[in-house]
Structures are given as C-alpha cells and as structure tokens.
PDB file of C-alpha atoms in Angstrom:
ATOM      1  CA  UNK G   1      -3.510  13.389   4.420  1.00 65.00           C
ATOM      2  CA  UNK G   2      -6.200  11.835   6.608  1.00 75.00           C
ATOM      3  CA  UNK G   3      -9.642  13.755   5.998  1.00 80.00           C
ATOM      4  CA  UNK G   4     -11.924  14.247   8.712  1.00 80.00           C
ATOM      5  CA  UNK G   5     -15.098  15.028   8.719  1.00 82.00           C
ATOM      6  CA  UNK G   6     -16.947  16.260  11.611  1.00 85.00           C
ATOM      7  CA  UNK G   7     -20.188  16.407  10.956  1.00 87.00           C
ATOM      8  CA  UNK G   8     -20.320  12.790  10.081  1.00 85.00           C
ATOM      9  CA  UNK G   9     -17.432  11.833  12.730  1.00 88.00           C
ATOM     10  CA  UNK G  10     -15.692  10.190   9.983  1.00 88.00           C
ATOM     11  CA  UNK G  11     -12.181   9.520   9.549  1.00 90.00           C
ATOM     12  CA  UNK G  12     -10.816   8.544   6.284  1.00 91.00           C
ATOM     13  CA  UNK G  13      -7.482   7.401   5.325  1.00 94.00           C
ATOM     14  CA  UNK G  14      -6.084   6.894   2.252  1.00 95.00           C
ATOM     15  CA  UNK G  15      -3.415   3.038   1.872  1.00 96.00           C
ATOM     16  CA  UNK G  16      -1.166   3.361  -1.536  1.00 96.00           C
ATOM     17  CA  UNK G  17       0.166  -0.509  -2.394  1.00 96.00           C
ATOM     18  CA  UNK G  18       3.352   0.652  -4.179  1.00 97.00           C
ATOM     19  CA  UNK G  19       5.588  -1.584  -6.137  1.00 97.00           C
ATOM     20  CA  UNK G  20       7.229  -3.260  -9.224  1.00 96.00           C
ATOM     21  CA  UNK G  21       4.531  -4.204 -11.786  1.00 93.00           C
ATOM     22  CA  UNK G  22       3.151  -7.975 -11.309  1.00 93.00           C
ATOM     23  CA  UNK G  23       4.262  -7.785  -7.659  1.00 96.00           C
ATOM     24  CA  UNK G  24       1.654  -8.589  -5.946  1.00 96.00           C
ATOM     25  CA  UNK G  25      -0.182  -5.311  -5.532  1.00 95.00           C
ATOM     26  CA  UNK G  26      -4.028  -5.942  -6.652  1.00 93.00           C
ATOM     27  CA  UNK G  27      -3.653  -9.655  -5.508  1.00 95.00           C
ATOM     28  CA  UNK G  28      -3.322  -8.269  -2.394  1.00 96.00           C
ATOM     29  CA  UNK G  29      -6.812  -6.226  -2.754  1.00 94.00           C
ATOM     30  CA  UNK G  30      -8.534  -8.825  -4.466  1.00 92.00           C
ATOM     31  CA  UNK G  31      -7.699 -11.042  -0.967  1.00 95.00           C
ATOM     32  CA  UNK G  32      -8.915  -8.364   1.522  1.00 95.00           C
ATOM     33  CA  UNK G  33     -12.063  -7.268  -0.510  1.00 93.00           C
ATOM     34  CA  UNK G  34     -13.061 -11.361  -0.851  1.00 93.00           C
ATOM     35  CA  UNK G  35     -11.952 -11.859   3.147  1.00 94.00           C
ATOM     36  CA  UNK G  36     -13.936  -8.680   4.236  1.00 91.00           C
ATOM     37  CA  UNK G  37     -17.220  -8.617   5.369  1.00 90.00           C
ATOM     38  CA  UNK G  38     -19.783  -7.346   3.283  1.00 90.00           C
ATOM     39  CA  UNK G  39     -20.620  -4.223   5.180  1.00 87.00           C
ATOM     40  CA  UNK G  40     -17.220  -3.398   6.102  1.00 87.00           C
ATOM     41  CA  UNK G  41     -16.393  -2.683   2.518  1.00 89.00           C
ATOM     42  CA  UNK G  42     -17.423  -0.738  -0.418  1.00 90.00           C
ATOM     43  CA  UNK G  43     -17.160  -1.465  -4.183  1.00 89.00           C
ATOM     44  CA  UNK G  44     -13.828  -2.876  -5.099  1.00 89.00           C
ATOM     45  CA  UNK G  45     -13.032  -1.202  -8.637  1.00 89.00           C
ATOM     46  CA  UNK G  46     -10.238  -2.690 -11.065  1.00 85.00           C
ATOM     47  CA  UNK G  47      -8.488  -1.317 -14.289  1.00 81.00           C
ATOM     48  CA  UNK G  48      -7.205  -3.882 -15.578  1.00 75.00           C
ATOM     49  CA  UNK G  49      -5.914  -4.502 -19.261  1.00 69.00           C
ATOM     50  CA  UNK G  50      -6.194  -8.153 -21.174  1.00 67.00           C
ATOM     51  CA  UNK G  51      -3.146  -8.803 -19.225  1.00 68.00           C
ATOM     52  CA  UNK G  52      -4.336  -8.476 -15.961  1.00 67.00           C
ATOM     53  CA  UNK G  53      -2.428  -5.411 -15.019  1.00 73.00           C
ATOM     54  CA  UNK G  54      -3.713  -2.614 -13.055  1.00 75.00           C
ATOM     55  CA  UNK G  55      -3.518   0.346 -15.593  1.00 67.00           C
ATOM     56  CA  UNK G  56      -4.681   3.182 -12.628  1.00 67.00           C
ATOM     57  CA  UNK G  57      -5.748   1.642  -9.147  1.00 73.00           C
ATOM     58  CA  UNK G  58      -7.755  -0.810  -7.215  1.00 77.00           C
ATOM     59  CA  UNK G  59     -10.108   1.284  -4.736  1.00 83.00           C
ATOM     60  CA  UNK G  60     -11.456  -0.729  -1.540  1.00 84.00           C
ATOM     61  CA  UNK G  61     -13.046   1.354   0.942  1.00 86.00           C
ATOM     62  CA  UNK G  62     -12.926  -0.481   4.487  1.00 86.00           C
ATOM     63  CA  UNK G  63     -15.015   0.595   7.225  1.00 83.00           C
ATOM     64  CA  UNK G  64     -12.973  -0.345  10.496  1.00 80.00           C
ATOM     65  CA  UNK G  65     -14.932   0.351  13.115  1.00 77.00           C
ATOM     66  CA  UNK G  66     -14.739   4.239  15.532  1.00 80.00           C
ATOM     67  CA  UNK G  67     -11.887   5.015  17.185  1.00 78.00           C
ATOM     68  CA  UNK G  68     -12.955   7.766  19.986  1.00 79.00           C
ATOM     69  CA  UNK G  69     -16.240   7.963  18.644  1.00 85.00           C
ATOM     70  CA  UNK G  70     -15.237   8.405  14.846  1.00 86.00           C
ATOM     71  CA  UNK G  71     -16.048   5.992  12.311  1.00 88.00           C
ATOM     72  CA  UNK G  72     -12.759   5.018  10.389  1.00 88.00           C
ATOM     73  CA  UNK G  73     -12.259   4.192   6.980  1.00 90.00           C
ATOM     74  CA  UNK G  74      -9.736   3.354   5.109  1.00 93.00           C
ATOM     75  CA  UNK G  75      -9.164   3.530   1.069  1.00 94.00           C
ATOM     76  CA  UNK G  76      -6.946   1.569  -0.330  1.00 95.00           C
ATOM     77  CA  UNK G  77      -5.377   1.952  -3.108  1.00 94.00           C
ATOM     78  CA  UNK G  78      -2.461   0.320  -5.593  1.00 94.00           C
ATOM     79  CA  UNK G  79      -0.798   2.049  -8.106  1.00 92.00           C
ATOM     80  CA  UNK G  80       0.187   0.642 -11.553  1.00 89.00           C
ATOM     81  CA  UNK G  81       3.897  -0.685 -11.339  1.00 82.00           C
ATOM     82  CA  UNK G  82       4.788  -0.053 -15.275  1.00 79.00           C
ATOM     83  CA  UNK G  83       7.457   2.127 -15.351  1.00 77.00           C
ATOM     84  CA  UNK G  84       5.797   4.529 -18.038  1.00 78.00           C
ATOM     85  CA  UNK G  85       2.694   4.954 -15.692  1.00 85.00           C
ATOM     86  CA  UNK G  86       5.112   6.919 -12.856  1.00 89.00           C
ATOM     87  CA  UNK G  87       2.113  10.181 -13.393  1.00 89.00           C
ATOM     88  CA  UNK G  88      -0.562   8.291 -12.555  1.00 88.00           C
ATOM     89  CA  UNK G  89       1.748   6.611  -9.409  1.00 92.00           C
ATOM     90  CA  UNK G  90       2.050  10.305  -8.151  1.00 93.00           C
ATOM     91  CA  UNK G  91      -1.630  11.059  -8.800  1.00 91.00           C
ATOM     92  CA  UNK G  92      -2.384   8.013  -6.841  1.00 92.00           C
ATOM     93  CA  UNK G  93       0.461   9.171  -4.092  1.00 95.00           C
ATOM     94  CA  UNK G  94      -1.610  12.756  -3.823  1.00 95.00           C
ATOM     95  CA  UNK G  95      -3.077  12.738   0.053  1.00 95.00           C
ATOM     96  CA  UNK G  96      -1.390   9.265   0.909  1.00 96.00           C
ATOM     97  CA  UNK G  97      -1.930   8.496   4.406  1.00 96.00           C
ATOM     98  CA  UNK G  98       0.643   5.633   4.520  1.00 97.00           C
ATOM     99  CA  UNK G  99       2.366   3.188   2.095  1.00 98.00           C
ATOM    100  CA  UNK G 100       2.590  -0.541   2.119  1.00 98.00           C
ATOM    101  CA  UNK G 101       5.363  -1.471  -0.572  1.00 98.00           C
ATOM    102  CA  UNK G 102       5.029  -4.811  -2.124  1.00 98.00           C
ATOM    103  CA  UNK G 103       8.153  -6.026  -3.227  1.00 98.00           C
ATOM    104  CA  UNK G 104       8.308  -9.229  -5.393  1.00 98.00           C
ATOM    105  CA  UNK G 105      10.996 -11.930  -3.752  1.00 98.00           C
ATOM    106  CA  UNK G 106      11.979 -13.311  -6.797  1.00 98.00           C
ATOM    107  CA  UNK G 107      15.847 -12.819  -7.301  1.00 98.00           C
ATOM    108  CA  UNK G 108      15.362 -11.548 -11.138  1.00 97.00           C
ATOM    109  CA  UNK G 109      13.005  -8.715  -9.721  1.00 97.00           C
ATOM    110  CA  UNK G 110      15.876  -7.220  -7.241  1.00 98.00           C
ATOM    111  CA  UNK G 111      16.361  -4.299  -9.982  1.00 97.00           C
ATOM    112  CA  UNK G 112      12.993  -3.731 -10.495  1.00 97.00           C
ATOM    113  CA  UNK G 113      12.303  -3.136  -6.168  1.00 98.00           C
ATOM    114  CA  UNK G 114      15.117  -0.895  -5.947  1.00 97.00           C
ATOM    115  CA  UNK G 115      14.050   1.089  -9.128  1.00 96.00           C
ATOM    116  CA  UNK G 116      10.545   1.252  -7.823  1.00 97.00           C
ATOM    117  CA  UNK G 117      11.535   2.005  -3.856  1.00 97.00           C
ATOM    118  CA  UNK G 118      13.515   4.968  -4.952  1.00 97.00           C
ATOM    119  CA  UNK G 119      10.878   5.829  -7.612  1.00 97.00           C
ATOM    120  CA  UNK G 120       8.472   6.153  -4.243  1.00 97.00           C
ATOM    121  CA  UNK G 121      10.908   8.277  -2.192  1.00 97.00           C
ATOM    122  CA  UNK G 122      11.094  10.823  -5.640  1.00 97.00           C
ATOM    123  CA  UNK G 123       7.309  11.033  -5.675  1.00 97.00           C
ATOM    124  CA  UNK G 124       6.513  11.401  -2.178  1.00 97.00           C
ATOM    125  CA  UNK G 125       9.149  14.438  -2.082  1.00 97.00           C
ATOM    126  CA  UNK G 126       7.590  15.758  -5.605  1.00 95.00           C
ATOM    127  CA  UNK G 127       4.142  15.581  -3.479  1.00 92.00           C
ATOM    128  CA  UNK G 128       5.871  18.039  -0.918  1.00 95.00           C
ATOM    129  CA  UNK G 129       6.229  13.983   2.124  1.00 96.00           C
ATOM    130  CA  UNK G 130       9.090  13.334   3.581  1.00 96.00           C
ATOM    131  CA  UNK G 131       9.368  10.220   2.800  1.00 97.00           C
ATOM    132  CA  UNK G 132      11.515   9.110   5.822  1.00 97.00           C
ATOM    133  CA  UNK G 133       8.206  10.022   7.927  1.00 95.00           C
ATOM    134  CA  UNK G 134       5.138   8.827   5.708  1.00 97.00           C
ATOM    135  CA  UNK G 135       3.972   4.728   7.406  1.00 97.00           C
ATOM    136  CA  UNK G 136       5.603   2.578   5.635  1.00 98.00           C
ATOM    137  CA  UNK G 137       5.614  -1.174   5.798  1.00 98.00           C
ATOM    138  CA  UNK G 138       6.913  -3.718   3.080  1.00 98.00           C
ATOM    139  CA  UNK G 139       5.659  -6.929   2.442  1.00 98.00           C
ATOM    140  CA  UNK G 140       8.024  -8.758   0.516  1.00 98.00           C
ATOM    141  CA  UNK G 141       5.985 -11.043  -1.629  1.00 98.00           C
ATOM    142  CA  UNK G 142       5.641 -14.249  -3.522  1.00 98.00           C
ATOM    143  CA  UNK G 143       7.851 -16.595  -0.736  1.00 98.00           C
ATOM    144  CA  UNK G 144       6.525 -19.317  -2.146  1.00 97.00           C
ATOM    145  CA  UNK G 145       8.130 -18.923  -5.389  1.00 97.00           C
ATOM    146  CA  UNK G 146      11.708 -20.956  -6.231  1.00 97.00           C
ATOM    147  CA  UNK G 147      14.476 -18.372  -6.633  1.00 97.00           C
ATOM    148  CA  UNK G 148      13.939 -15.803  -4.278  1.00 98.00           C
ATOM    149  CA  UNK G 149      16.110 -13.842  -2.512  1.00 98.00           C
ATOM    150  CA  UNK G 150      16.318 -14.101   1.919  1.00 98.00           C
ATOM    151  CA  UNK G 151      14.622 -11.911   4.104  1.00 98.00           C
ATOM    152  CA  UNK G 152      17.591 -10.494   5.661  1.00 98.00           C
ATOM    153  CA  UNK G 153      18.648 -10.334   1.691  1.00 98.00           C
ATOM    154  CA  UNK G 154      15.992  -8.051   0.866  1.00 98.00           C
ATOM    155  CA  UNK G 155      16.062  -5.941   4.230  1.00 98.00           C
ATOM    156  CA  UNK G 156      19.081  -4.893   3.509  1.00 98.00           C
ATOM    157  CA  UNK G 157      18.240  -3.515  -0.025  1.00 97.00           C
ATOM    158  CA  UNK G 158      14.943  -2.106   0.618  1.00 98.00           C
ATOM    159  CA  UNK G 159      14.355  -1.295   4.221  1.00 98.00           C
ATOM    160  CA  UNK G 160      16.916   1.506   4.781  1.00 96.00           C
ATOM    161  CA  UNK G 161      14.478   2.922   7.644  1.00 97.00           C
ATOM    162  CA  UNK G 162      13.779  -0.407   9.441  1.00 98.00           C
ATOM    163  CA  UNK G 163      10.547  -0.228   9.046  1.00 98.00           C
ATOM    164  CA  UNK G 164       8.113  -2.857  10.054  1.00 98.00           C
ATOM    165  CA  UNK G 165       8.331  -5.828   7.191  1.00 98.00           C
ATOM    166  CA  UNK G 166       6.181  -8.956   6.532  1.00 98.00           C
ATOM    167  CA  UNK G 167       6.798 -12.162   4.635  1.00 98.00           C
ATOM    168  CA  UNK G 168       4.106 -13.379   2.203  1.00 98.00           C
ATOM    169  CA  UNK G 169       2.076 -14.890  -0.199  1.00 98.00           C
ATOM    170  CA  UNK G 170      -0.477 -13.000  -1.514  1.00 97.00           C
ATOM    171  CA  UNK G 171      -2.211 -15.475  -3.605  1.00 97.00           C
ATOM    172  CA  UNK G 172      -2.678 -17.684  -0.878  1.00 98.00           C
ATOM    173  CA  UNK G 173      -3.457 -14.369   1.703  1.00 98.00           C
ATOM    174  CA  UNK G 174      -0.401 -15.496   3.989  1.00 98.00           C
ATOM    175  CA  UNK G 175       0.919 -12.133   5.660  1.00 98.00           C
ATOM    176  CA  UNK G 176      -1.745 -10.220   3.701  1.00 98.00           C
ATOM    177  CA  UNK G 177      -4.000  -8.890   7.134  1.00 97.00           C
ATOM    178  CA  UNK G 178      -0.683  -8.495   9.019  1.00 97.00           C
ATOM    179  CA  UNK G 179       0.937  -6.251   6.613  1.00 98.00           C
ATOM    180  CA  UNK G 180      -2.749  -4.103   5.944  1.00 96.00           C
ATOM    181  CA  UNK G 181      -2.950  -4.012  10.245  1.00 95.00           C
ATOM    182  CA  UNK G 182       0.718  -3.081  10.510  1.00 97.00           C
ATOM    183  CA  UNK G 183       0.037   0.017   7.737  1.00 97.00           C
ATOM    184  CA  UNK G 184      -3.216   0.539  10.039  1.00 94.00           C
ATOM    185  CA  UNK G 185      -1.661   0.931  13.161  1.00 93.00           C
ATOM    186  CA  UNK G 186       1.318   2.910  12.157  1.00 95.00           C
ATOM    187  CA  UNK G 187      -1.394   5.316  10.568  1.00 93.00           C
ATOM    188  CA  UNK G 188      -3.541   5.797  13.144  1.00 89.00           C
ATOM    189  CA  UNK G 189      -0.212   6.453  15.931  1.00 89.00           C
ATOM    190  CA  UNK G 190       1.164   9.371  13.299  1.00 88.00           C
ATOM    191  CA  UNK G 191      -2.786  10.791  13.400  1.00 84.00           C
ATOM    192  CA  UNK G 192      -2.577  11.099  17.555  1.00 80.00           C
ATOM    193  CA  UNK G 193       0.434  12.989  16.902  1.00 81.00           C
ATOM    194  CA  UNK G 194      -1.094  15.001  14.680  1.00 72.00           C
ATOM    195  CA  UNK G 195      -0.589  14.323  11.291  1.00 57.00           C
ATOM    196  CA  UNK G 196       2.666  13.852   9.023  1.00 49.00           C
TER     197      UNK G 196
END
C-alpha cells in the first residue's frame, strides 16, 4: 500500500518484478537504474550470489516527478525467483503497490511461469490482496531468444485477467520503460480511486 506522507507531500509506491528465477527480473532494474537520470534515482542495491542471482531484491528508488503537488516515488523491487526463496517473495510482496510479472518466453520455461504466476496469486491472498485487483502487467521476456513460445501462446497461459502485456528484451531494454510506465499508470488510476 502506497504511503503518503504529508508533511513532505510525498507519495511512495512500492513495484514487485515477480517471476521464474533467471527471467529477466534484475536485468530489468539494472536497465532502468543505468537509463535513469542521476537525480531521479537513488542507490540501486543487489544481492546477488556467484551466480548472478538475486538472493532477496534489487531496490531502485525513482523520483517521478509531483502529481497534484506531491512528489512521487516509486521503489522497485524484484523478488528472488528460486522456488525455495517463496518467504522472502512474500516479505518482498508485504505493501506491494502493483506487480509487473516477468515471464521468460522460452518454451522450456512454460512450467516454471505458470508455477510462479500461481505462486503470486497464493502470496498476494496470504498478504490479505486480492489478487484479481492488485496492477498487474506482464512483460513476457527474452523475444529474442530461439524457441520461444507466441504471444497469443503465452496470453493464454498467463494472462487470465487481460491485463495490459508487453513484449521484450530486457538485455537490450526493448519494452523495458513501456512495461515500468504501464505498472505506473495503472498504479497511480487505483490511488485516485482510493487505494486497493
């Protein structure tokens, strides 16, 4: 849940990158935080092991500018895809704001989406969401890779609610900003409304 704080006229939001391990998560950080001005964003911090995979979350602060005379920011946040991590995933999850789920196009990672979408819905409940009316947008990742399944494919397995979905490559930043703006937006509507 957004926290606002008056005083300051400060709105911050909290972004959870959800998703299969090796998806495409922190590569999606590490693009924003090096596209990002300077004094738009904070510290980016990483966990990572020898492997290179996130063992708790990446944390990126973004300063967005006011939106009716409140400065916004947004934390982002991924959460580390491992299956035997799924407390720290609903740690992370604790005060979400809105979700971006990375899913991984590769045809051999089909299982490992589904396991993780439903794994999301679970821990949203557990954290007392609905999680047919937190912001949700998937990115469905890595379509530059041989082997991967169709967009209309993947839709059909992960996007039960028809939720707004992006193509992209992470690595290369395609789709990156357009899936971040599309979490953004959807945010900031369910705030006007008054919260989830």
């Amino acid at each position: 849940m957004s926290f606002i704080n008056y005083s300051s006229r400060e709105i911050n939001c909290k972004i959870v990158y959800y998703g299969p391990g090796l998806c495409g998560k922190t590569t999606n950080l590490q693009y924003i935080y090096k596209r990002m001005a300077p004094d738009a964003r904070g510290k980016m911090i990483s966990l990572a092991t020898e492997t290179e995979r996130t063992l708790f979350f990446d944390f990126l602060p973004l300063s967005l500018g006011d939106v009716r005379g409140f400065k916004t920011r947004f934390h982002l946040y991924t959460v580390p895809g491992q299956v035997f991590y799924d407390a720290s995933r609903r740690l992370i999850l604790r005060g979400v704001d809105g979700v971006v789920f990375c899913a991984d196009s590769q045809l051999a990672r089909m299982d490992a989406n589904m396991e993780s979408i439903e794994n999301l819905r679970l821990n949203l409940e557990e954290q007392g969401y609905n999680p047919d009316k937190v912001p949700l947008v998937i990115q469905y990742n890595k379509r530059d890779l041989p082997g991967i399944a169709s967009v209309s494919e993947m839709h059909s397995l992960l996007n039960q609610r028809n939720v707004p979905e992006f193509e992209a490559c992470a690595s290369t930043g395609v789709g990156v900003f357009e899936t971040l703006k599309s979490a953004i937006k959807l945010i900031l509507n369910q705030l006007k409304k008054g919260g989830r």
